[in-house]
Short mmCIF file of C-alpha atoms in Angstrom, two decimals:
data_model
loop_
_atom_site.label_atom_id
_atom_site.label_comp_id
_atom_site.label_asym_id
_atom_site.label_seq_id
_atom_site.Cartn_x
_atom_site.Cartn_y
_atom_site.Cartn_z
CA UNK P 125 149.23 58.88 -15.90
CA UNK P 126 145.97 58.75 -17.66
CA UNK P 127 144.64 56.13 -20.59
CA UNK P 128 142.29 57.40 -23.01
CA UNK P 129 140.05 54.77 -25.24
CA UNK P 130 138.81 55.91 -28.56
CA UNK P 131 136.63 53.85 -30.46
CA UNK P 132 135.92 54.64 -34.48
CA UNK P 133 133.40 53.62 -37.22
CA UNK P 134 133.52 54.90 -40.72
CA UNK P 135 131.37 54.32 -43.98
CA UNK P 136 128.33 52.36 -42.35
CA UNK P 137 126.81 53.00 -45.40
CA UNK P 138 123.40 51.69 -43.42
CA UNK P 139 124.47 48.08 -42.98
CA UNK P 140 122.19 47.34 -40.14
CA UNK P 141 123.15 43.84 -40.39
CA UNK P 142 126.08 44.63 -38.41
CA UNK P 143 124.61 46.93 -35.97
CA UNK P 144 123.68 44.33 -33.28
CA UNK P 145 127.29 43.40 -32.59
CA UNK P 146 128.85 46.93 -32.74
CA UNK P 147 126.47 48.29 -30.12
CA UNK P 148 127.71 45.20 -27.85
CA UNK P 149 131.01 45.41 -28.37
CA UNK P 150 130.70 49.40 -27.90
CA UNK P 151 128.63 48.46 -24.71
CA UNK P 152 131.22 45.98 -23.44
CA UNK P 153 134.20 48.22 -24.20
CA UNK P 154 132.70 51.14 -22.12
CA UNK P 155 132.10 48.77 -19.07
CA UNK P 156 135.55 47.21 -19.33
CA UNK P 157 136.88 50.81 -19.41
CA UNK P 158 135.06 52.03 -16.59
CA UNK P 159 136.46 49.17 -14.40
CA UNK P 160 140.01 50.27 -15.36
CA UNK P 161 139.39 53.59 -14.92
CA UNK P 162 140.27 54.34 -18.51
CA UNK P 163 137.94 57.00 -20.37
CA UNK P 164 135.94 55.88 -23.78
CA UNK P 165 135.19 58.12 -26.83
CA UNK P 166 133.34 57.37 -29.63
CA UNK P 167 133.47 58.89 -33.20
CA UNK P 168 132.11 58.39 -36.45
CA UNK P 169 133.73 59.76 -39.58
CA UNK P 170 130.81 60.01 -41.91
CA UNK P 171 129.15 57.99 -44.75
CA UNK P 172 126.92 56.47 -41.87
CA UNK P 173 123.78 56.30 -43.58
CA UNK P 174 122.99 55.05 -47.69
CA UNK P 175 119.55 55.31 -49.03
CA UNK P 176 120.14 51.85 -50.68
CA UNK P 177 118.87 50.61 -47.43
CA UNK P 178 114.72 50.77 -47.11
CA UNK P 179 115.01 52.30 -43.69
CA UNK P 180 117.25 54.96 -44.28
CA UNK P 181 115.32 55.88 -47.51
CA UNK P 182 111.81 55.61 -45.91
CA UNK P 183 113.12 57.68 -42.95
CA UNK P 184 115.82 60.20 -44.77
CA UNK P 185 118.24 58.89 -42.35
CA UNK P 186 116.40 59.33 -38.94
CA UNK P 187 116.44 55.59 -38.26
CA UNK P 188 120.30 55.96 -38.22
CA UNK P 189 120.46 59.22 -36.57
CA UNK P 190 118.06 56.88 -33.77
CA UNK P 191 120.87 54.32 -33.54
CA UNK P 192 123.64 56.86 -33.42
CA UNK P 193 121.79 58.30 -30.51
CA UNK P 194 121.42 54.90 -28.76
CA UNK P 195 125.10 54.36 -29.07
CA UNK P 196 126.03 57.89 -27.60
CA UNK P 197 128.62 58.84 -30.10
CA UNK P 198 130.86 61.88 -28.72
CA UNK P 199 131.46 63.71 -32.12
CA UNK P 200 130.70 62.44 -35.97
CA UNK P 201 131.55 64.00 -39.13
CA UNK P 202 129.76 63.75 -42.53
CA UNK P 203 130.53 62.07 -45.67
CA UNK P 204 129.29 62.37 -49.31
CA UNK P 205 126.53 60.11 -48.44
CA UNK P 206 125.13 62.76 -46.23
CA UNK P 207 126.32 66.12 -48.19
CA UNK P 208 125.32 64.85 -51.57
CA UNK P 209 122.38 62.08 -51.09
CA UNK P 210 119.77 64.51 -49.36
CA UNK P 211 118.74 67.90 -50.72
CA UNK P 212 119.94 70.92 -48.69
CA UNK P 213 116.44 71.52 -46.73
CA UNK P 214 116.68 67.58 -45.21
CA UNK P 215 120.58 67.69 -44.59
CA UNK P 216 120.21 71.09 -42.90
CA UNK P 217 117.35 69.12 -40.35
CA UNK P 218 118.89 65.46 -40.29
CA UNK P 219 120.78 66.13 -37.34
CA UNK P 220 118.09 68.31 -35.33
CA UNK P 221 117.25 65.36 -33.06
CA UNK P 222 121.03 63.99 -32.61
CA UNK P 223 122.74 63.99 -28.85
CA UNK P 224 125.69 64.25 -30.47
CA UNK P 225 127.66 66.98 -32.45
CA UNK P 226 128.33 67.23 -35.89
CA UNK P 227 132.24 68.54 -36.35
CA UNK P 228 132.31 69.91 -40.17
CA UNK P 229 134.78 72.83 -41.13
CA UNK P 230 134.89 72.73 -44.82
CA UNK P 231 130.85 72.97 -45.80
CA UNK P 232 128.98 75.98 -45.68
CA UNK P 233 125.99 78.03 -46.85
CA UNK P 234 126.40 80.12 -49.87
CA UNK P 235 126.34 83.35 -48.00
CA UNK P 236 129.31 81.82 -46.17
CA UNK P 237 127.77 81.30 -42.95
CA UNK P 238 128.54 77.44 -40.97
CA UNK P 239 125.28 75.51 -41.29
CA UNK P 240 123.20 75.52 -38.22
CA UNK P 241 123.70 71.53 -37.80
CA UNK P 242 127.71 71.86 -37.44
CA UNK P 243 130.35 73.35 -35.32
CA UNK P 244 133.87 73.92 -36.02
CA UNK P 245 135.41 71.81 -33.19
CA UNK P 246 134.41 69.76 -30.18
CA UNK P 247 136.87 70.18 -26.97
CA UNK P 248 136.36 67.34 -24.82
CA UNK P 249 137.86 67.72 -21.08
CA UNK P 250 138.89 64.46 -19.99
CA UNK P 251 138.34 63.33 -16.11
CA UNK P 252 141.94 64.28 -15.43
CA UNK P 253 141.37 67.88 -17.49
CA UNK P 254 143.46 66.73 -20.54
CA UNK P 255 142.07 69.10 -23.45
CA UNK P 256 140.94 66.74 -26.36
CA UNK P 257 140.06 69.02 -29.71
CA UNK P 258 138.26 67.64 -32.61
CA UNK P 259 138.23 69.01 -35.76
CA UNK P 260 136.32 67.18 -39.01
CA UNK P 261 136.92 67.23 -42.76
CA UNK P 262 134.71 66.09 -45.37
CA UNK P 263 135.51 65.18 -49.18
CA UNK P 264 135.20 68.62 -51.12
CA UNK P 265 133.27 67.87 -54.10
CA UNK P 266 133.73 71.04 -55.80
CA UNK P 267 131.41 69.96 -58.91
CA UNK P 268 128.24 68.75 -57.10
CA UNK P 269 127.95 70.31 -53.56
CA UNK P 270 127.10 73.75 -55.30
CA UNK P 271 124.13 72.04 -56.79
CA UNK P 272 122.65 71.31 -53.96
CA UNK P 273 123.18 74.84 -52.34
CA UNK P 274 126.32 74.34 -50.31
CA UNK P 275 129.73 75.78 -50.47
CA UNK P 276 132.17 73.15 -50.01
CA UNK P 277 136.12 74.48 -49.47
CA UNK P 278 139.33 72.70 -49.98
CA UNK P 279 141.25 71.46 -47.24
CA UNK P 280 144.29 73.73 -47.76
CA UNK P 281 142.08 76.54 -47.61
CA UNK P 282 140.61 75.71 -44.22
CA UNK P 283 142.75 73.65 -41.93
CA UNK P 284 146.24 75.94 -41.53
CA UNK P 285 144.21 78.50 -39.85
CA UNK P 286 142.11 75.94 -37.62
CA UNK P 287 145.49 74.62 -36.80
CA UNK P 288 147.04 77.92 -35.80
CA UNK P 289 143.68 78.47 -33.77
CA UNK P 290 142.99 75.25 -31.62
CA UNK P 291 146.53 73.92 -31.43
CA UNK P 292 147.76 76.08 -28.71
CA UNK P 293 144.48 75.44 -26.74
CA UNK P 294 144.50 71.67 -26.65
CA UNK P 295 146.59 68.83 -25.81
CA UNK P 296 145.67 66.28 -28.27
CA UNK P 297 144.52 67.52 -31.29
CA UNK P 298 142.30 64.68 -33.83
CA UNK P 299 140.93 64.88 -37.25
CA UNK P 300 137.91 63.09 -38.03
CA UNK P 301 139.11 62.76 -41.82
CA UNK P 302 136.44 61.92 -44.50
CA UNK P 303 139.10 62.50 -47.27
CA UNK P 304 140.32 59.17 -48.30
CA UNK P 305 143.91 57.44 -47.27
CA UNK P 306 146.24 59.33 -49.91
CA UNK P 307 144.98 62.75 -48.20
CA UNK P 308 145.41 61.54 -44.82
CA UNK P 309 148.72 60.37 -45.42
CA UNK P 310 149.35 64.08 -47.10
CA UNK P 311 147.99 65.77 -44.48
CA UNK P 312 150.75 63.85 -41.92
CA UNK P 313 153.45 65.41 -43.76
CA UNK P 314 152.09 68.66 -44.04
CA UNK P 315 150.52 69.18 -40.86
CA UNK P 316 152.55 67.38 -38.01
CA UNK P 317 150.49 69.54 -35.33
CA UNK P 318 147.94 67.04 -36.10
CA UNK P 319 148.27 64.05 -33.36
CA UNK P 320 145.42 61.51 -34.81
CA UNK P 321 143.74 61.52 -38.16
CA UNK P 322 141.03 58.84 -37.96
CA UNK P 323 139.99 58.22 -41.58
CA UNK P 324 137.47 56.92 -44.14
CA UNK P 325 136.03 57.58 -47.58
CA UNK P 326 138.36 55.43 -49.69
CA UNK P 327 137.20 52.33 -47.55
CA UNK P 328 140.80 51.65 -46.30
CA UNK P 329 141.68 49.44 -43.30
CA UNK P 330 144.52 50.13 -40.99
CA UNK P 331 144.66 47.23 -38.82
CA UNK P 332 147.32 48.80 -36.59
CA UNK P 333 147.04 52.31 -38.00
CA UNK P 334 150.00 53.91 -39.65
CA UNK P 335 152.34 56.29 -38.00
CA UNK P 336 153.76 59.28 -39.94
CA UNK P 337 156.37 61.10 -37.91
CA UNK P 338 154.47 61.88 -34.72
CA UNK P 339 150.87 61.74 -36.24
CA UNK P 340 148.64 58.46 -36.21
CA UNK P 341 146.30 57.46 -38.96
CA UNK P 342 143.75 54.90 -38.28
CA UNK P 343 140.70 53.22 -40.57
CA UNK P 344 138.24 50.49 -39.84
CA UNK P 345 137.16 49.90 -43.75
CA UNK P 346 133.75 50.26 -44.19
CA UNK P 347 129.95 48.88 -43.44
CA UNK P 348 130.67 48.02 -39.83
CA UNK P 349 132.93 45.25 -41.05
CA UNK P 350 135.05 46.23 -38.30
CA UNK P 351 135.80 48.63 -35.76
CA UNK P 352 138.69 50.82 -34.96
CA UNK P 353 140.61 51.40 -31.38
CA UNK P 354 142.50 53.80 -30.49
CA UNK P 355 144.56 53.79 -26.84
CA UNK P 356 146.50 57.06 -25.75
CA UNK P 357 148.65 56.68 -22.71
CA UNK P 358 148.54 60.57 -21.28
CA UNK P 359 151.17 62.02 -18.78
CA UNK P 360 150.60 65.74 -17.30
CA UNK P 361 148.66 66.08 -20.38
CA UNK P 362 151.42 65.23 -22.89
CA UNK P 363 150.52 62.46 -25.18
CA UNK P 364 152.89 59.57 -24.33
CA UNK P 365 151.84 56.89 -26.25
CA UNK P 366 149.57 56.06 -29.10
CA UNK P 367 148.34 52.61 -29.93
CA UNK P 368 145.75 51.45 -32.63
CA UNK P 369 143.86 48.22 -33.47
CA UNK P 370 140.74 47.21 -35.28
CA UNK P 371 138.53 44.50 -34.29
CA UNK P 372 136.48 42.71 -36.95
CA UNK P 373 132.68 42.31 -36.30
CA UNK P 374 132.59 38.93 -38.02
CA UNK P 375 134.75 37.48 -34.97
CA UNK P 376 132.06 38.87 -32.41
CA UNK P 377 129.39 36.76 -30.79
CA UNK P 378 125.93 36.58 -32.50
CA UNK P 379 122.49 36.67 -30.45
CA UNK P 380 120.05 34.25 -31.54
CA UNK P 381 117.78 37.74 -31.59
CA UNK P 382 120.14 39.50 -33.91
CA UNK P 383 118.86 37.91 -37.21
CA UNK P 384 115.29 39.63 -35.99
CA UNK P 385 116.61 42.82 -35.49
CA UNK P 386 118.20 43.06 -38.65
CA UNK P 387 115.04 41.74 -40.32
CA UNK P 388 112.84 44.27 -38.26
CA UNK P 389 114.84 46.97 -39.73
CA UNK P 390 114.40 45.80 -43.38
CA UNK P 391 110.87 45.29 -43.01
CA UNK P 392 109.99 48.73 -41.41
CA UNK P 393 111.65 50.23 -44.11
CA UNK P 394 109.90 48.37 -46.79
CA UNK P 395 106.54 48.87 -45.26
CA UNK P 396 107.05 52.42 -44.90
CA UNK P 397 107.83 52.82 -48.42
CA UNK P 398 105.21 50.13 -49.50
CA UNK P 399 102.41 52.64 -48.09
CA UNK P 400 103.38 55.12 -50.48
CA UNK P 401 101.60 54.69 -53.98
CA UNK P 402 103.16 56.07 -57.11
CA UNK P 403 101.50 54.74 -60.07
CA UNK P 404 98.94 52.04 -61.61
CA UNK P 405 100.54 50.43 -64.41
CA UNK P 406 98.77 48.55 -67.15
CA UNK P 407 101.34 45.63 -67.87
CA UNK P 408 104.66 44.57 -65.84
CA UNK P 409 107.63 46.36 -66.48
CA UNK P 410 110.31 43.93 -66.95
CA UNK P 411 114.27 44.65 -66.33
CA UNK P 412 114.96 41.97 -69.07
CA UNK P 413 115.33 43.96 -72.46
CA UNK P 414 114.52 40.87 -74.36
CA UNK P 415 110.64 40.59 -72.48
CA UNK P 416 107.75 43.01 -73.53
CA UNK P 417 107.49 46.11 -71.70
CA UNK P 418 111.31 46.66 -70.81
CA UNK P 419 111.34 49.38 -67.78
CA UNK P 420 114.79 50.30 -69.27
CA UNK P 421 112.79 52.31 -72.68
CA UNK P 422 110.22 53.69 -70.59
CA UNK P 423 113.35 54.97 -68.46
CA UNK P 424 114.90 56.44 -71.44
CA UNK P 425 111.96 58.47 -71.86
CA UNK P 426 111.89 59.91 -68.40
CA UNK P 427 115.66 60.96 -68.98
CA UNK P 428 114.49 62.65 -71.99
CA UNK P 429 111.80 64.62 -70.70
CA UNK P 430 113.37 65.40 -67.40
CA UNK P 431 116.42 66.63 -69.12
CA UNK P 432 114.74 68.46 -72.53
CA UNK P 433 116.80 66.28 -74.72
CA UNK P 434 115.58 64.12 -77.42
CA UNK P 435 118.18 61.30 -76.92
CA UNK P 436 119.42 59.19 -74.04
CA UNK P 437 121.45 56.16 -73.06
CA UNK P 438 121.63 53.98 -70.02
CA UNK P 439 122.78 50.73 -69.07
CA UNK P 440 120.86 47.49 -68.30
CA UNK P 441 122.56 46.59 -64.87
CA UNK P 442 120.93 49.63 -63.25
CA UNK P 443 117.56 47.80 -63.34
CA UNK P 444 117.54 45.23 -60.50
CA UNK P 445 113.96 43.94 -60.19
CA UNK P 446 110.56 44.11 -62.55
CA UNK P 447 108.29 46.14 -61.83
CA UNK P 448 104.76 44.55 -61.62
CA UNK P 449 101.33 45.22 -62.91
CA UNK P 450 98.95 47.19 -60.86
CA UNK P 451 99.91 49.49 -57.91
CA UNK P 452 103.41 50.00 -57.61
CA UNK P 453 104.87 51.79 -54.63
CA UNK P 454 108.01 53.74 -53.92
CA UNK P 455 109.21 50.44 -52.30
CA UNK P 456 109.07 48.65 -55.47
CA UNK P 457 110.84 51.50 -57.43
CA UNK P 458 113.59 51.58 -54.25
CA UNK P 459 114.25 47.77 -55.02
CA UNK P 460 114.32 48.16 -58.82
CA UNK P 461 116.47 51.40 -58.52
CA UNK P 462 118.48 51.59 -55.44
CA UNK P 463 121.16 53.62 -56.63
CA UNK P 464 122.43 56.96 -55.67
CA UNK P 465 122.61 58.16 -59.06
CA UNK P 466 121.71 61.53 -60.75
CA UNK P 467 120.63 62.56 -64.01
CA UNK P 468 123.04 64.74 -66.61
CA UNK P 469 122.50 66.46 -69.81
CA UNK P 470 125.70 66.54 -71.69
CA UNK P 471 126.30 68.67 -75.00
CA UNK P 472 128.97 68.07 -77.40
CA UNK P 473 130.12 68.98 -80.89
CA UNK P 474 128.92 66.33 -83.60
CA UNK P 475 132.90 65.21 -83.54
CA UNK P 476 132.73 65.09 -80.01
CA UNK P 477 129.59 62.81 -80.17
CA UNK P 478 130.73 60.81 -82.60
CA UNK P 479 134.00 60.03 -80.53
CA UNK P 480 131.71 59.29 -77.16
CA UNK P 481 129.49 56.91 -79.34
CA UNK P 482 132.60 54.85 -80.75
CA UNK P 483 133.68 54.65 -76.60
CA UNK P 484 130.52 53.15 -76.25
CA UNK P 485 130.71 50.62 -78.89
CA UNK P 486 134.40 49.65 -78.12
CA UNK P 487 133.27 48.84 -74.55
CA UNK P 488 129.88 47.85 -74.74
CA UNK P 489 131.06 43.84 -74.92
CA UNK P 490 133.27 44.29 -71.85
CA UNK P 491 130.78 46.51 -69.56
CA UNK P 492 127.95 43.73 -70.32
CA UNK P 493 129.43 41.79 -67.44
CA UNK P 494 131.65 44.12 -65.83
CA UNK P 495 131.23 44.19 -62.17
CA UNK P 496 130.83 47.81 -61.47
CA UNK P 497 131.17 48.90 -57.76
CA UNK P 498 130.83 52.42 -56.29
CA UNK P 499 129.82 55.72 -57.58
CA UNK P 500 126.71 55.62 -56.55
CA UNK P 501 126.10 52.43 -58.44
CA UNK P 502 124.32 49.59 -56.01
CA UNK P 503 123.95 46.66 -58.69
CA UNK P 504 126.08 43.92 -59.74
CA UNK P 505 126.89 44.35 -63.28
CA UNK P 506 127.03 47.44 -65.52
CA UNK P 507 125.14 45.49 -68.06
CA UNK P 508 124.06 46.12 -71.57
CA UNK P 509 124.51 50.24 -73.03
CA UNK P 510 121.03 51.07 -74.95
CA UNK P 511 120.37 54.16 -76.68
CA UNK P 512 117.07 56.01 -77.64
CA UNK P 513 117.17 58.17 -80.47
CA UNK P 514 120.69 57.34 -81.95
CA UNK P 515 121.72 54.71 -83.94
CA UNK P 516 125.55 53.12 -84.96
CA UNK P 517 126.53 51.52 -88.23
CA UNK P 518 129.07 49.37 -87.06
CA UNK P 519 130.18 48.85 -90.74
CA UNK P 520 130.77 52.20 -91.61
CA UNK P 521 130.95 53.78 -88.13
CA UNK P 522 128.64 56.50 -89.05
CA UNK P 523 126.40 57.76 -86.22
CA UNK P 524 123.02 58.86 -86.54
CA UNK P 525 121.24 61.33 -84.55
CA UNK P 526 117.20 60.97 -84.66
CA UNK P 527 117.93 59.57 -88.05
CA UNK P 528 120.24 61.97 -89.39
CA UNK P 529 124.22 62.09 -89.46
CA UNK P 530 125.81 63.48 -86.64
CA UNK P 531 127.74 66.86 -88.44
CA UNK P 532 131.13 67.35 -86.93
CA UNK P 533 130.65 71.10 -86.05
CA UNK P 534 126.92 71.26 -84.79
CA UNK P 535 126.03 70.72 -81.33
CA UNK P 536 124.12 67.65 -79.59
CA UNK P 537 122.82 67.11 -76.32
CA UNK P 538 122.24 63.59 -75.17
CA UNK P 539 120.35 62.60 -71.31
CA UNK P 540 122.57 60.12 -69.48
CA UNK P 541 123.98 59.77 -65.62
CA UNK P 542 126.42 61.31 -63.59
CA UNK P 543 127.83 57.80 -63.01
CA UNK P 544 129.14 57.95 -66.68
CA UNK P 545 131.15 60.87 -66.04
CA UNK P 546 133.04 59.26 -62.90
CA UNK P 547 134.06 55.83 -64.40
CA UNK P 548 136.82 55.75 -66.59
CA UNK P 549 135.18 54.35 -69.89
CA UNK P 550 133.48 57.51 -71.54
CA UNK P 551 136.67 59.64 -71.24
CA UNK P 552 134.99 62.47 -73.65
CA UNK P 553 132.53 63.27 -71.07
CA UNK P 554 134.73 64.21 -68.61
CA UNK P 555 137.47 65.80 -71.18
CA UNK P 556 135.19 68.20 -73.38
CA UNK P 557 131.35 67.40 -72.62
CA UNK P 558 129.46 70.56 -71.05
CA UNK P 559 127.75 68.27 -68.42
CA UNK P 560 124.66 69.72 -66.51
CA UNK P 561 124.15 67.71 -63.31
CA UNK P 562 120.58 67.66 -61.91
CA UNK P 563 120.13 67.53 -58.50
CA UNK P 564 118.90 66.37 -56.01
CA UNK P 565 116.33 63.87 -57.38
CA UNK P 566 117.68 60.20 -58.03
CA UNK P 567 117.24 58.26 -61.13
CA UNK P 568 114.40 56.29 -59.49
CA UNK P 569 113.01 59.73 -58.25
CA UNK P 570 113.02 60.85 -61.81
CA UNK P 571 111.55 57.85 -63.07
CA UNK P 572 108.75 57.74 -60.41
CA UNK P 573 107.55 60.96 -61.58
CA UNK P 574 107.39 60.06 -65.23
CA UNK P 575 105.40 56.85 -64.18
CA UNK P 576 103.12 58.63 -61.98
CA UNK P 577 101.92 61.12 -64.89
CA UNK P 578 102.14 58.26 -67.53
CA UNK P 579 100.19 55.71 -65.61
CA UNK P 580 98.21 57.80 -62.91
CA UNK P 581 96.58 55.86 -59.71
CA UNK P 582 93.36 57.60 -60.82
CA UNK P 583 92.13 56.55 -64.44
CA UNK P 584 91.78 59.24 -66.73
CA UNK P 585 93.98 61.79 -64.72
CA UNK P 586 96.42 61.94 -67.45
CA UNK P 587 96.58 61.56 -71.07
CA UNK P 588 100.07 61.26 -71.75
CA UNK P 589 101.48 58.07 -73.93
CA UNK P 590 104.97 59.04 -74.94
#
């Protein structure tokens, strides 16, 4: 009889504050497993890195890779945080120093070849000779991956051939699935050849897993709050039993040194970003709309310049801190705008543009204190909607674009954020918008470039006062 213990993490999102406890738990479990002759494996299911943490931002996730190397993962797949938060070249090079394989079956170069940093399957042969096959799939964002030069493919176009090829060659088949719980449940019904689906992406917690016929689904929520555990019993290379449980990281012992380790991660990232100067501001750029020189007003101009649109829209909840007068750095900008959000230019007919502005008016008061989460947003509330170049007469419901009332059949463009496309408050964008998403730069990157040009570090280097 052979016993196997699989530990797994998912959607860590650079929550370094949980890393010390996870490290100790994994090390202790490996030691216990060794004592009872139980083989141990460790997998990650994607979104391990998140550029909201300054150390991830400063090192382009190399600090995360170093930590994962120390953990000795047996295999990982990637999530959309890795796939969409970094430009093509950075992702290509991200895992060059990794000591673990990246299993990913539905991401390709645009010429149809597999990226050099991935492999299609990892076959692990246990001490008893049992063959464990590991596949990996990530959420196929068809709209955005091509903007970064990637060809991402649907699960149904990839998985059947993989199963047909590998199921006869392995004793146990496992899918590392950064696809979300609903897709995982569907895959259980559609592909019973999969023995185990270890999930992520939708931040769901399955404390004891879920059994769907012969397939076990597991998941460990998000941010390192939990560590997943799967226990397998195998006889004559045939899977006999499967059991899953999650362990809450908060229940694990804390050492006095943990706080210093966590603080060191934060300080190292901030110091690296602080060393990279961007601009020299003549006055403080407040995050408050009521204060002089609010940052949001300049950010609207940055959007207009970057997109070529004469009008723009932003929300005040994006701006978490002020920018001080004097030299500002990447750290200042990262603290103000930690979001993984990109610019978007939308073109609409006058009639559609009017409807979008009516949606803005309808939702304005509600969104001002709405606790927005996800979709790249890393703040607390959505905040106040601010328009530049557009005015709305509430009494007559007229909309004016650069001082002229919109004409129903004329085309109008507006600069805004892809974030607004993915949330449900402005359906006009999704239904009829001609949306041009601008990748790979985040909002803070675009804003930083604008400030660098408008307020250069060397006086007299620029005369742009727009």
